[in-house]
Coordinates of C-alpha atoms in Angstrom, one line a residue:
Chain T
M262 CA -12.2 40.8 -28.9
L263 CA -9.1 38.7 -28.2
E264 CA -6.5 40.2 -26.0
Y265 CA -3.8 38.7 -28.2
S266 CA -3.9 37.9 -31.9
E267 CA -5.2 34.5 -32.9
P268 CA -2.0 32.4 -33.2
V269 CA -0.7 33.7 -29.9
T270 CA -4.1 33.0 -28.1
K271 CA -4.0 29.5 -29.6
L272 CA -0.5 28.9 -28.3
I273 CA -1.4 30.1 -24.8
D274 CA -4.5 28.0 -24.8
E275 CA -2.4 24.9 -25.6
F276 CA 0.2 25.7 -22.9
K277 CA -2.7 26.1 -20.4
R278 CA -3.8 22.5 -21.1
L279 CA -0.5 21.2 -19.7
P280 CA -0.6 20.1 -15.9
G281 CA 0.5 22.9 -13.5
I282 CA 0.3 25.7 -16.1
G283 CA -2.0 28.5 -15.5
Q284 CA -2.8 31.6 -17.5
K285 CA 0.3 33.6 -16.3
S286 CA 2.9 30.7 -17.0
A287 CA 1.2 30.1 -20.3
Q288 CA 1.6 33.6 -21.4
R289 CA 5.2 33.8 -20.3
L290 CA 6.0 30.6 -22.1
A291 CA 4.1 31.6 -25.3
F292 CA 6.1 34.9 -25.4
H293 CA 9.3 33.0 -24.9
V294 CA 8.5 30.9 -27.9
M295 CA 8.0 34.0 -30.0
R296 CA 11.5 35.2 -29.1
M297 CA 13.1 31.8 -29.7
A298 CA 15.1 31.2 -33.0
E299 CA 13.1 29.4 -35.6
A300 CA 15.4 26.4 -35.5
D301 CA 15.0 26.1 -31.8
V302 CA 11.2 26.1 -32.2
E303 CA 11.3 23.5 -34.8
R304 CA 13.6 21.2 -32.7
F305 CA 11.2 21.6 -29.8
S306 CA 8.1 20.7 -31.8
N307 CA 9.9 17.8 -33.5
A308 CA 10.9 16.5 -30.1
M309 CA 7.2 16.6 -29.1
M310 CA 6.1 14.9 -32.2
E311 CA 8.8 12.3 -32.0
V312 CA 7.9 11.3 -28.5
K313 CA 4.3 10.8 -29.6
R314 CA 5.3 8.8 -32.7
R315 CA 8.1 6.6 -31.3
I316 CA 7.2 6.1 -27.6
V317 CA 4.8 3.1 -27.1
F318 CA 3.8 1.0 -24.1
C319 CA 6.0 -2.2 -23.8
D320 CA 3.8 -5.1 -24.6
V321 CA 5.2 -6.9 -21.6
C322 CA 5.6 -4.5 -18.7
N323 CA 3.8 -1.3 -20.0
N324 CA 6.7 0.9 -19.4
L325 CA 7.2 3.7 -22.0
T326 CA 9.8 2.7 -24.6
D327 CA 11.0 3.3 -28.0
V328 CA 11.7 -0.5 -28.6
N329 CA 9.2 -3.2 -28.0
P330 CA 9.6 -5.1 -25.7
C331 CA 11.4 -2.5 -23.7
R332 CA 15.1 -2.5 -22.7
F333 CA 14.4 -4.1 -19.3
C334 CA 12.1 -6.8 -20.6
S335 CA 14.4 -7.8 -23.4
N336 CA 17.7 -7.7 -21.3
P337 CA 18.8 -11.3 -20.5
G338 CA 21.0 -9.8 -17.8
R339 CA 18.1 -8.9 -15.7
D340 CA 16.6 -11.2 -13.2
H341 CA 13.2 -12.3 -14.7
S342 CA 12.2 -14.1 -11.6
M343 CA 11.5 -10.9 -9.8
I344 CA 8.8 -8.4 -10.9
C345 CA 8.5 -5.0 -9.3
I346 CA 5.1 -3.3 -9.7
V347 CA 5.0 0.5 -9.7
E348 CA 2.3 3.1 -10.5
E349 CA 4.0 5.3 -13.0
P350 CA 7.0 5.3 -15.3
F351 CA 8.8 7.8 -13.2
N352 CA 8.3 5.6 -10.1
L353 CA 10.3 2.9 -12.2
V354 CA 13.0 5.4 -12.6
S355 CA 13.2 6.0 -8.8
V356 CA 13.7 2.3 -8.2
E357 CA 16.2 1.9 -11.1
K358 CA 18.3 4.7 -9.7
T359 CA 19.1 2.6 -6.6
R360 CA 21.1 0.3 -9.0
S361 CA 20.4 -2.5 -6.5
Y362 CA 17.3 -3.9 -8.1
K363 CA 18.2 -6.2 -11.0
G364 CA 14.7 -7.7 -11.6
V365 CA 12.1 -6.5 -14.2
Y366 CA 9.0 -4.2 -13.8
H367 CA 5.3 -3.9 -14.3
V368 CA 3.9 -0.4 -14.7
L369 CA 0.2 0.1 -13.8
H370 CA -0.3 3.7 -15.1
G371 CA -2.4 4.8 -12.1
S372 CA -3.8 3.6 -8.8
L373 CA -7.3 2.6 -7.6
S374 CA -9.4 5.7 -7.0
P375 CA -13.2 5.4 -7.2
I376 CA -13.5 9.1 -6.6
R377 CA -11.4 9.8 -9.7
G378 CA -13.3 6.9 -11.5
I379 CA -10.2 4.7 -11.7
S380 CA -11.3 1.0 -11.3
P381 CA -9.1 -2.1 -11.6
D382 CA -10.1 -2.3 -15.3
D383 CA -8.4 1.1 -15.8
L384 CA -5.0 -0.2 -14.5
K385 CA -2.7 -2.1 -16.9
L386 CA -3.1 -5.2 -15.2
A387 CA -4.4 -7.6 -17.9
N388 CA -0.9 -8.5 -19.0
L389 CA 0.4 -9.2 -15.5
L390 CA -0.9 -12.7 -14.9
P391 CA 0.3 -14.2 -18.2
R392 CA 3.8 -13.2 -17.3
L393 CA 3.8 -15.6 -14.4
K394 CA 3.8 -18.5 -16.8
P395 CA 7.4 -19.5 -17.5
E396 CA 6.7 -19.9 -21.3
N397 CA 5.8 -16.3 -21.4
N398 CA 8.7 -15.1 -19.3
N399 CA 12.0 -16.3 -21.0
D400 CA 11.3 -19.7 -19.5
T401 CA 11.9 -18.3 -16.1
E402 CA 9.6 -19.0 -13.1
V403 CA 8.5 -15.8 -11.3
K404 CA 9.7 -16.2 -7.7
E405 CA 8.7 -12.8 -6.2
I406 CA 6.6 -9.9 -7.0
I407 CA 7.4 -6.6 -5.1
L408 CA 4.5 -4.1 -4.7
A409 CA 6.1 -0.6 -5.0
T410 CA 2.9 1.5 -5.2
N411 CA 2.8 4.6 -3.3
P412 CA 2.4 4.7 0.6
N413 CA -1.0 6.6 0.4
T414 CA -4.6 5.3 0.7
E415 CA -4.9 4.8 -3.2
G416 CA -1.5 3.0 -3.3
E417 CA -2.3 0.9 -0.4
A418 CA -5.6 -0.1 -2.0
T419 CA -3.9 -0.9 -5.2
A420 CA -1.4 -3.1 -3.5
S421 CA -3.9 -5.1 -1.6
Y422 CA -6.0 -5.6 -4.7
I423 CA -3.1 -7.0 -6.6
A424 CA -2.0 -9.1 -3.5
R425 CA -5.4 -10.7 -3.5
L426 CA -5.3 -11.2 -7.3
L427 CA -2.1 -13.1 -6.9
K428 CA -2.9 -15.1 -3.8
P429 CA -4.3 -18.2 -5.6
L430 CA -1.0 -18.4 -7.6
S431 CA 1.1 -19.0 -4.5
V432 CA 3.9 -16.7 -5.7
K433 CA 5.6 -14.7 -3.0
V434 CA 4.3 -11.1 -2.8
T435 CA 6.1 -8.5 -0.8
R436 CA 5.3 -4.8 -0.1
I437 CA 8.1 -2.2 0.1
A438 CA 9.0 -1.1 3.6
M439 CA 8.0 2.3 5.0
G440 CA 10.1 4.3 7.4
M441 CA 13.1 6.4 7.8
P442 CA 14.8 8.0 4.8
V443 CA 18.4 7.0 4.7
G444 CA 21.3 9.4 5.1
S445 CA 19.1 12.0 6.9
D446 CA 19.2 12.8 10.6
L447 CA 16.4 11.8 12.9
E448 CA 15.7 15.3 13.7
Y449 CA 14.5 16.1 10.2
V450 CA 12.1 13.3 10.0
D451 CA 8.5 14.2 10.3
E452 CA 6.3 12.6 13.0
V453 CA 4.2 10.3 10.7
T454 CA 7.3 8.8 9.0
M455 CA 8.9 8.4 12.5
D456 CA 5.8 6.7 13.7
K457 CA 5.7 4.3 10.8
A458 CA 9.5 3.6 11.3
L459 CA 8.9 2.8 14.9
S460 CA 6.1 0.4 14.3
N461 CA 8.1 -1.2 11.5
R462 CA 11.3 -1.7 13.6
H463 CA 13.2 -4.9 13.5
E464 CA 15.6 -6.7 15.7
I465 CA 19.4 -6.4 15.0
Chain F
M170 CA 3.2 28.3 28.5
L171 CA 2.5 32.0 28.9
L172 CA 1.5 34.7 26.3
K173 CA 3.5 37.7 27.6
N174 CA 2.2 40.2 25.1
L175 CA 0.1 40.7 21.9
E176 CA 0.5 43.1 19.1
T177 CA -2.3 43.3 16.5
Y178 CA -2.4 45.1 13.2
N179 CA -5.5 45.5 11.1
W180 CA -7.1 42.4 12.7
R181 CA -10.8 43.2 12.4
N182 CA -11.1 46.7 14.1
I183 CA -8.3 46.2 16.6
N184 CA -4.7 47.7 16.6
G185 CA -2.2 47.9 19.4
I186 CA -0.3 46.2 22.0
A187 CA -1.4 44.5 25.2
V188 CA 0.9 43.1 27.9
W189 CA -0.9 40.3 29.6
N190 CA -1.3 39.0 33.1
P191 CA 0.2 35.5 33.7
D192 CA -3.1 34.5 35.6
L193 CA -6.3 36.1 34.7
N194 CA -7.1 38.7 32.1
L195 CA -10.4 40.5 32.0
I196 CA -11.2 42.1 28.8
Y197 CA -14.2 44.4 29.3
G198 CA -16.1 47.3 27.6
E199 CA -19.3 48.2 25.9
N200 CA -20.7 46.0 23.2
G201 CA -19.2 46.4 19.6
Q202 CA -15.9 47.8 21.0
G203 CA -13.8 44.7 20.0
K204 CA -13.5 42.6 23.1
T205 CA -14.0 39.4 21.2
N206 CA -11.7 40.5 18.5
W207 CA -8.8 40.6 21.1
L208 CA -9.8 37.1 22.3
E209 CA -10.0 35.9 18.7
A210 CA -6.5 37.4 18.0
I211 CA -5.1 35.4 20.9
Y212 CA -6.8 32.2 19.6
L213 CA -5.5 33.0 16.1
L214 CA -1.9 33.3 17.4
A215 CA -2.3 29.9 19.3
T216 CA -4.1 27.9 16.7
T217 CA -3.8 29.8 13.3
K218 CA -7.5 29.5 13.2
S219 CA -10.5 31.7 14.3
F220 CA -13.3 30.4 16.5
R221 CA -15.8 32.6 14.5
T222 CA -14.9 32.0 10.8
Q223 CA -13.4 29.5 8.5
R224 CA -12.4 32.3 6.1
L225 CA -9.6 34.2 7.8
Q226 CA -9.4 36.8 5.2
E227 CA -12.8 38.1 6.6
G228 CA -10.8 39.1 9.6
V229 CA -8.6 41.5 7.8
K230 CA -9.7 45.1 8.6
Y231 CA -12.0 46.5 5.8
D232 CA -10.1 48.1 3.0
N233 CA -6.8 46.6 4.0
H234 CA -4.7 43.9 2.5
T235 CA -2.5 42.8 5.3
A236 CA -3.1 42.0 8.9
F237 CA -1.0 40.3 11.5
V238 CA -1.0 39.2 15.1
R239 CA 2.3 38.9 17.0
G240 CA 3.0 37.8 20.5
T241 CA 5.8 36.6 22.8
V242 CA 5.4 33.2 24.3
S243 CA 7.3 32.1 27.3
R244 CA 7.9 28.4 27.8
N245 CA 9.8 29.0 31.0
Q246 CA 11.7 31.9 32.5
N247 CA 14.6 31.7 29.9
I248 CA 12.8 30.5 26.8
H249 CA 10.9 33.3 24.9
R250 CA 9.7 33.0 21.4
E251 CA 8.0 35.5 19.2
L252 CA 5.2 34.1 17.1
Q253 CA 3.4 35.8 14.3
V254 CA 0.5 35.0 12.0
T255 CA 0.4 37.2 9.0
L256 CA -2.5 37.3 6.6
Q257 CA -2.2 38.8 3.1
G258 CA -5.4 38.4 1.4
A259 CA -6.1 34.7 1.7
V260 CA -2.4 33.8 2.3
K261 CA -1.4 32.9 5.8
T262 CA 2.2 33.0 6.7
L263 CA 3.5 31.7 10.1
T264 CA 6.8 32.7 11.7
V265 CA 8.7 31.9 14.9
N266 CA 11.4 34.4 16.0
G267 CA 11.2 35.9 12.4
K268 CA 11.7 32.7 10.6
R269 CA 9.0 31.1 8.5
E270 CA 7.7 27.7 9.8
T271 CA 5.5 25.0 8.6
T272 CA 2.0 24.7 10.3
A273 CA 3.1 21.5 12.0
A274 CA 6.2 23.1 13.4
Y275 CA 4.4 26.3 14.4
L276 CA 1.4 24.6 16.2
G277 CA 3.7 23.0 18.9
Q278 CA 4.5 26.5 20.1
L279 CA 1.4 27.7 21.9
H280 CA -1.8 25.8 22.7
A281 CA -5.3 27.3 23.6
Y282 CA -8.6 25.9 24.7
A283 CA -11.6 28.0 23.9
F284 CA -15.0 28.1 25.6
T285 CA -17.4 29.9 23.2
A286 CA -21.0 29.7 22.4
N287 CA -20.1 27.5 19.3
E288 CA -18.4 25.0 21.6
L289 CA -21.6 24.2 23.2
D290 CA -22.3 22.1 20.1
T291 CA -20.0 19.5 21.8
I292 CA -22.7 19.0 24.3
R293 CA -26.0 19.6 22.5
G294 CA -25.0 19.2 18.8
T295 CA -24.6 16.2 16.5
P296 CA -22.3 13.3 17.4
E297 CA -20.0 14.8 14.8
A298 CA -19.3 17.7 17.1
R299 CA -18.4 15.4 19.9
R300 CA -16.2 13.3 17.8
K301 CA -14.4 16.5 16.8
F302 CA -13.9 17.3 20.4
L303 CA -12.3 13.9 21.0
D304 CA -10.3 14.0 17.9
R305 CA -8.9 17.6 18.8
G306 CA -8.0 16.2 22.2
V307 CA -6.2 13.1 20.8
A308 CA -4.4 15.3 18.2
S309 CA -3.1 17.6 21.0
L310 CA -1.3 14.6 22.3
H311 CA -0.3 12.8 19.1
Q312 CA 0.1 15.0 16.1
S313 CA 0.3 12.1 13.7
Y314 CA -3.3 11.2 14.6
V315 CA -4.3 14.0 12.2
H316 CA -3.1 11.9 9.3
T317 CA -4.7 8.8 10.5
L318 CA -8.0 10.6 10.5
A319 CA -7.5 12.2 7.2
D320 CA -6.6 8.8 5.6
Y321 CA -9.6 7.2 7.2
N322 CA -12.0 9.9 5.9
R323 CA -10.5 9.6 2.5
V324 CA -11.0 5.8 2.5
V325 CA -14.6 6.3 3.6
K326 CA -15.0 8.8 0.6
Q327 CA -13.5 6.2 -1.8
K328 CA -15.7 3.4 -0.5
N329 CA -18.9 5.6 -0.6
R330 CA -18.2 6.3 -4.3
L331 CA -18.2 2.6 -4.9
L332 CA -21.4 2.1 -2.9
Q333 CA -23.2 4.6 -5.0
E334 CA -22.8 2.6 -8.2
K335 CA -25.9 1.0 -9.2
F336 CA -25.6 -2.4 -11.0
T337 CA -28.0 -5.1 -11.8
D338 CA -25.6 -7.5 -13.7
P339 CA -24.4 -10.0 -11.0
N340 CA -21.0 -10.0 -12.6
D341 CA -20.6 -6.3 -12.0
I342 CA -21.9 -6.6 -8.5
S343 CA -19.3 -9.1 -7.6
K344 CA -16.7 -7.0 -9.0
I345 CA -17.7 -4.0 -7.0
K346 CA -17.9 -6.2 -3.9
Q347 CA -14.4 -7.2 -4.5
Q348 CA -13.2 -3.5 -4.7
I349 CA -15.3 -2.6 -1.6
E350 CA -13.4 -5.3 0.4
I351 CA -10.1 -3.7 -0.6
W352 CA -11.1 -0.4 1.0
N353 CA -12.7 -2.1 3.9
F354 CA -9.3 -3.8 4.5
Q355 CA -7.8 -0.3 5.1
L356 CA -10.8 1.0 6.9
V357 CA -10.3 -1.7 9.5
K358 CA -6.6 -0.8 10.0
L359 CA -7.3 3.0 10.3
G360 CA -10.6 2.6 12.1
T361 CA -8.9 0.4 14.8
E362 CA -6.3 3.0 15.4
I363 CA -8.9 5.7 15.8
H364 CA -11.1 3.6 18.0
H365 CA -8.2 2.8 20.4
A366 CA -6.9 6.4 20.4
R367 CA -10.4 7.8 21.3
V368 CA -11.2 5.1 23.9
E369 CA -7.8 5.8 25.6
Y370 CA -8.3 9.6 25.4
V371 CA -11.9 9.1 27.1
E372 CA -10.3 7.1 29.8
K373 CA -7.9 9.8 30.5
L374 CA -10.5 12.4 30.6
N375 CA -12.6 10.3 32.9
E376 CA -9.6 10.1 35.4
K377 CA -9.4 13.9 35.5
L378 CA -13.1 14.7 35.3
R379 CA -14.3 16.5 38.4
R380 CA -17.8 15.1 38.3
D381 CA -19.3 16.9 41.1
L382 CA -17.5 20.3 41.0
F383 CA -20.9 22.1 40.5
G384 CA -22.5 20.3 43.5
A385 CA -25.9 19.4 42.6
E386 CA -25.4 16.8 39.9
T387 CA -22.8 14.2 38.9
Y388 CA -21.5 14.1 35.4
A389 CA -20.1 11.1 33.5
I390 CA -18.9 10.4 30.0
R391 CA -18.5 7.2 28.0
Y392 CA -17.2 6.5 24.5
V393 CA -20.0 4.8 22.5
S394 CA -18.8 2.7 19.6
S395 CA -21.4 2.2 16.9
L396 CA -20.3 -1.5 17.1
G397 CA -21.2 -1.7 20.9
G398 CA -23.6 -4.8 21.5
K399 CA -22.5 -6.3 18.2
G400 CA -19.7 -8.4 19.7
D401 CA -16.4 -8.2 21.6
L402 CA -15.2 -4.6 21.5
A403 CA -11.9 -5.6 23.1
D404 CA -11.0 -7.3 19.8
Y405 CA -12.2 -4.3 17.9
E406 CA -10.2 -5.1 14.7
R407 CA -11.7 -8.4 14.3
L408 CA -15.3 -7.2 15.2
F409 CA -15.0 -4.3 12.8
A410 CA -13.9 -6.7 9.9
T411 CA -16.7 -9.2 10.7
R412 CA -19.3 -6.5 10.9
L413 CA -18.2 -5.1 7.5
E414 CA -18.6 -8.5 6.0
V415 CA -21.9 -9.1 7.5
R416 CA -23.3 -5.6 6.5
L417 CA -21.8 -5.4 3.0
Q418 CA -25.2 -6.0 1.3
A419 CA -26.9 -3.5 3.5
E420 CA -24.3 -0.9 2.8
M421 CA -24.6 -1.6 -1.0
Q422 CA -28.3 -1.1 -0.6
A423 CA -27.9 2.2 1.4
G424 CA -25.4 3.6 -0.9
Y425 CA -23.0 4.7 1.8
S426 CA -20.9 3.4 4.7
L427 CA -22.9 2.3 7.5
I428 CA -20.4 1.3 10.0
G429 CA -17.1 2.6 11.4
T430 CA -15.6 5.1 13.8
H431 CA -17.3 7.9 11.8
R432 CA -20.6 6.7 13.4
D433 CA -19.4 6.8 17.0
D434 CA -20.4 9.1 19.8
L435 CA -19.4 10.4 23.2
E436 CA -22.3 9.9 25.7
I437 CA -22.5 12.6 28.4
T438 CA -24.7 12.0 31.3
F439 CA -25.8 13.7 34.5
D440 CA -27.0 11.6 37.3
N441 CA -27.3 8.8 34.7
R442 CA -29.6 10.8 32.4
S443 CA -28.7 12.0 28.9
L444 CA -27.5 15.5 29.3
R445 CA -28.3 16.5 25.6
I446 CA -32.0 15.5 26.1
Y447 CA -32.7 16.3 29.7
G448 CA -30.1 18.9 30.7
S449 CA -31.0 22.6 31.1
S450 CA -28.7 25.0 29.3
G451 CA -26.9 25.9 32.6
Q452 CA -26.2 22.1 32.9
H453 CA -24.9 22.0 29.4
R454 CA -22.5 24.9 30.2
S455 CA -21.4 23.1 33.4
A456 CA -20.6 19.9 31.5
L457 CA -18.6 21.7 28.8
I458 CA -16.6 23.4 31.5
L459 CA -15.9 20.1 33.1
L460 CA -14.9 18.6 29.8
D461 CA -12.6 21.5 29.1
L462 CA -11.0 21.3 32.5
A463 CA -10.4 17.6 32.2
A464 CA -8.9 18.1 28.6
I465 CA -6.6 20.8 30.1
D466 CA -5.4 18.3 32.8
V467 CA -4.9 15.6 30.3
Y468 CA -2.9 18.0 28.2
Y469 CA -0.8 19.0 31.2
E470 CA -0.1 15.3 32.1
W471 CA 1.2 14.6 28.8
H472 CA 3.2 17.8 28.0
Q473 CA 3.9 19.0 31.6
E474 CA 2.8 22.5 30.4
Y475 CA -0.6 24.3 30.6
P476 CA -2.4 25.6 27.6
L477 CA -4.1 28.9 27.5
F478 CA -7.8 29.2 28.2
V479 CA -10.0 31.7 26.4
M480 CA -13.6 32.3 27.2
D481 CA -16.0 34.7 25.3
D482 CA -18.8 36.6 26.8
V483 CA -18.9 35.0 30.3
D484 CA -21.9 37.1 31.2
A485 CA -24.1 35.3 28.6
E486 CA -22.5 31.8 29.4
L487 CA -22.1 31.5 33.1
D488 CA -23.9 32.7 36.2
A489 CA -21.6 34.2 39.0
R490 CA -21.4 30.9 41.0
R491 CA -20.2 28.8 38.0
L492 CA -17.8 31.5 36.9
S493 CA -16.2 31.6 40.4
L494 CA -15.8 27.9 40.5
L495 CA -14.3 27.9 37.1
L496 CA -11.8 30.7 37.7
Q497 CA -10.8 29.1 41.0
Q498 CA -10.0 25.8 39.2
L499 CA -8.0 27.5 36.5
E500 CA -6.0 29.5 39.1
G501 CA -2.4 28.2 39.1
R502 CA -3.1 26.2 36.0
T503 CA -3.8 28.1 32.8
Q504 CA -3.3 31.7 31.7
T505 CA -6.9 32.8 31.3
F506 CA -8.5 35.4 29.0
I507 CA -12.2 36.3 29.4
T508 CA -14.4 38.9 27.9
T509 CA -17.2 40.6 29.8
S510 CA -19.5 43.6 29.6
D511 CA -19.9 43.6 33.3
E512 CA -17.4 46.2 34.6
D513 CA -17.9 45.2 38.2
L514 CA -16.4 41.8 37.6
R515 CA -12.9 43.2 37.9
H516 CA -13.6 44.3 41.5
R517 CA -14.4 40.6 42.3
F518 CA -11.0 39.5 41.1
T519 CA -8.7 42.4 42.1
G520 CA -5.4 41.0 43.2
R521 CA -5.6 38.1 40.8
A522 CA -6.6 39.7 37.5
T523 CA -5.6 42.6 35.3
A524 CA -8.5 44.3 33.6
Y525 CA -8.4 45.8 30.1
K526 CA -11.0 48.3 28.9
I527 CA -11.7 48.2 25.2
V528 CA -12.8 51.3 23.4
A529 CA -13.1 51.4 19.6
G530 CA -10.7 48.4 19.3
C531 CA -8.0 49.9 21.4
I532 CA -7.0 49.2 24.9
E533 CA -7.6 52.2 27.1
L534 CA -4.9 52.6 29.8

C-alpha cells in the first residue's frame, strides 16, 4: 500500500527527480504545495511550462534565451571580436556580473568527462568554428577566444581540447588566470589557491 | 608537539582519562583488555583516522550512537589546544578549542607516525603501499600535494575510461587518440610534479637514514621511476610526454594506462640485495623502523617540531635489542606510545617511562 494517496505520491516522486532533492525534502515541498493557494500553484506551474516553451538555445552561442539569437549575440554594442567560452549558462552569468567583459559568449553545456560518458561530440562545439568567419559574425573578425572553463581536471581537459581545435586557425587563445580571490585577505586563502597564485605571480 | 592528556568516551571498550608522559608511555595489560584501543584513540585524535579500520563507526561502542576522543596538545609551554574528534554514527566532527574546524585546519594541529603490523606492507607489500608511504610523507610537508595526487588519479581514471573503448573504425580510433592526448597533457603536468616531489622526499629520507643502526646490515633506499632506463630522467616532463606518445598504441591495446608515476616504486635494499625478497621478517621490521625514524627527522627539519610516535604490540614486532635501540633513538625526539603484554618491560625503562595498566578498557591506577 502507498504511504500517501496517489496524487501526493506522484508529486513527491516528481520532486525527487530534481537534483539535490531527497525523500524528506520532496515530502516537505509536496506538503507545502498542498497548503499553497490555488492561484499560487497555478502561477508556479505556468512559470515552469513557460520556461520550457519559450526558452531555447541561441543558434549562435547556445546560451539559454527567449529571443533567438540571444540578447548578447544580437547586440551591436558588444565586442564581437572576442568570444568567451564557458561550460554552463550560469558561468556566463558570473562573467557577465563583472561588467568589465564586453565581448560575446559561447556556452558548451558541459565539460569533457569520459567517466560520465561526455565526449567532444556531446559538447555544443559544432557552431563555434563557423563563428570565426567574419561573414557569420556581423562582419567582424574574431581576434581573441577566452577559455573560461572550470579550473578542475575536466575543465582543463576541455580547455586544451578547444585550444588544439583552434590552433590551425591562428586566432589568439587565452585561458583565464588562476589565483587569489580579490578583496579577501591572504589569511583566508586555502593552500592550493595560494600555491597556484604563487606560481602564476607576475612582475610589477 | 606533546599530547598532555586524553579523554575517551565510548571509543570501542574504553572510557576514561589518561595523563601522558612527555617521553615514553608504556600501555600494558592482558590480552583483550583494550591496550590497542587506547593507542588507536591517540592515533584517531592525531589523524582523524584509525589504523585498523576505514569505517570509523565500527569504533563506536556497541549499542551507543556517540563516541569521542579529546585531548590537550601543547605546541610549547604556553600554547595548549584542546582537540576533539566526535563520532555520531557515520558523521565525524572535528573541533579545536571547542570550535568546529575543517579537516585541513584540524590536521595541522597534531601529527603522529604509527608502527603497526599493517605498516609492514610498506616493506613487503605491493609498490602501491610504498608509494603511499612516500605520498603520506610528502603530504606531511606540503598539504597541497594531496590535491595534486587526487587530480592525477582522476586524470588516470578518465584516460582509462577512454582506453577501454573498443573501436574498429579508423575514424573513431583517431578521434579517441585525440582525446587521450588531451588527458595525457594533464597527466604529464601533474605526474611531473609528483615525480619531483617524491624524488626530493626520498633524497631527504636518504640524508637522514641511519643505515647501520642495527649493526649487521646496511640499508638503502632509492626511488625507482617506471621510466628509468627509457631516457633522461632529469628532464622528466619531456621524457614522460615522449613515452606517452610512443606507447599510445600499446596503452590502447592494453585498455589501461601503462606509464606514469602510478607505476613507480621505492626500492629498499640491505647490503645491496632486495629486502622484500631476501630479507627476514626481523630485517623487514628493522627497515621499517629506519624509514619511520628518517621520516620523523625529515618532518622535524621541515616543521621544527616532532610528531608523536605510536607502536602497537612491540612484543610481537621487535626483539629486545631492536626495541632498546629504537627507544634510544626516539628519546629526546618524539613523545612515544607503545603497547605490550610484557609487564616486565616497564622495569627496564623506569625513570624514563610511565606505565599504564589497562583492565577492561580502563586505566588502573
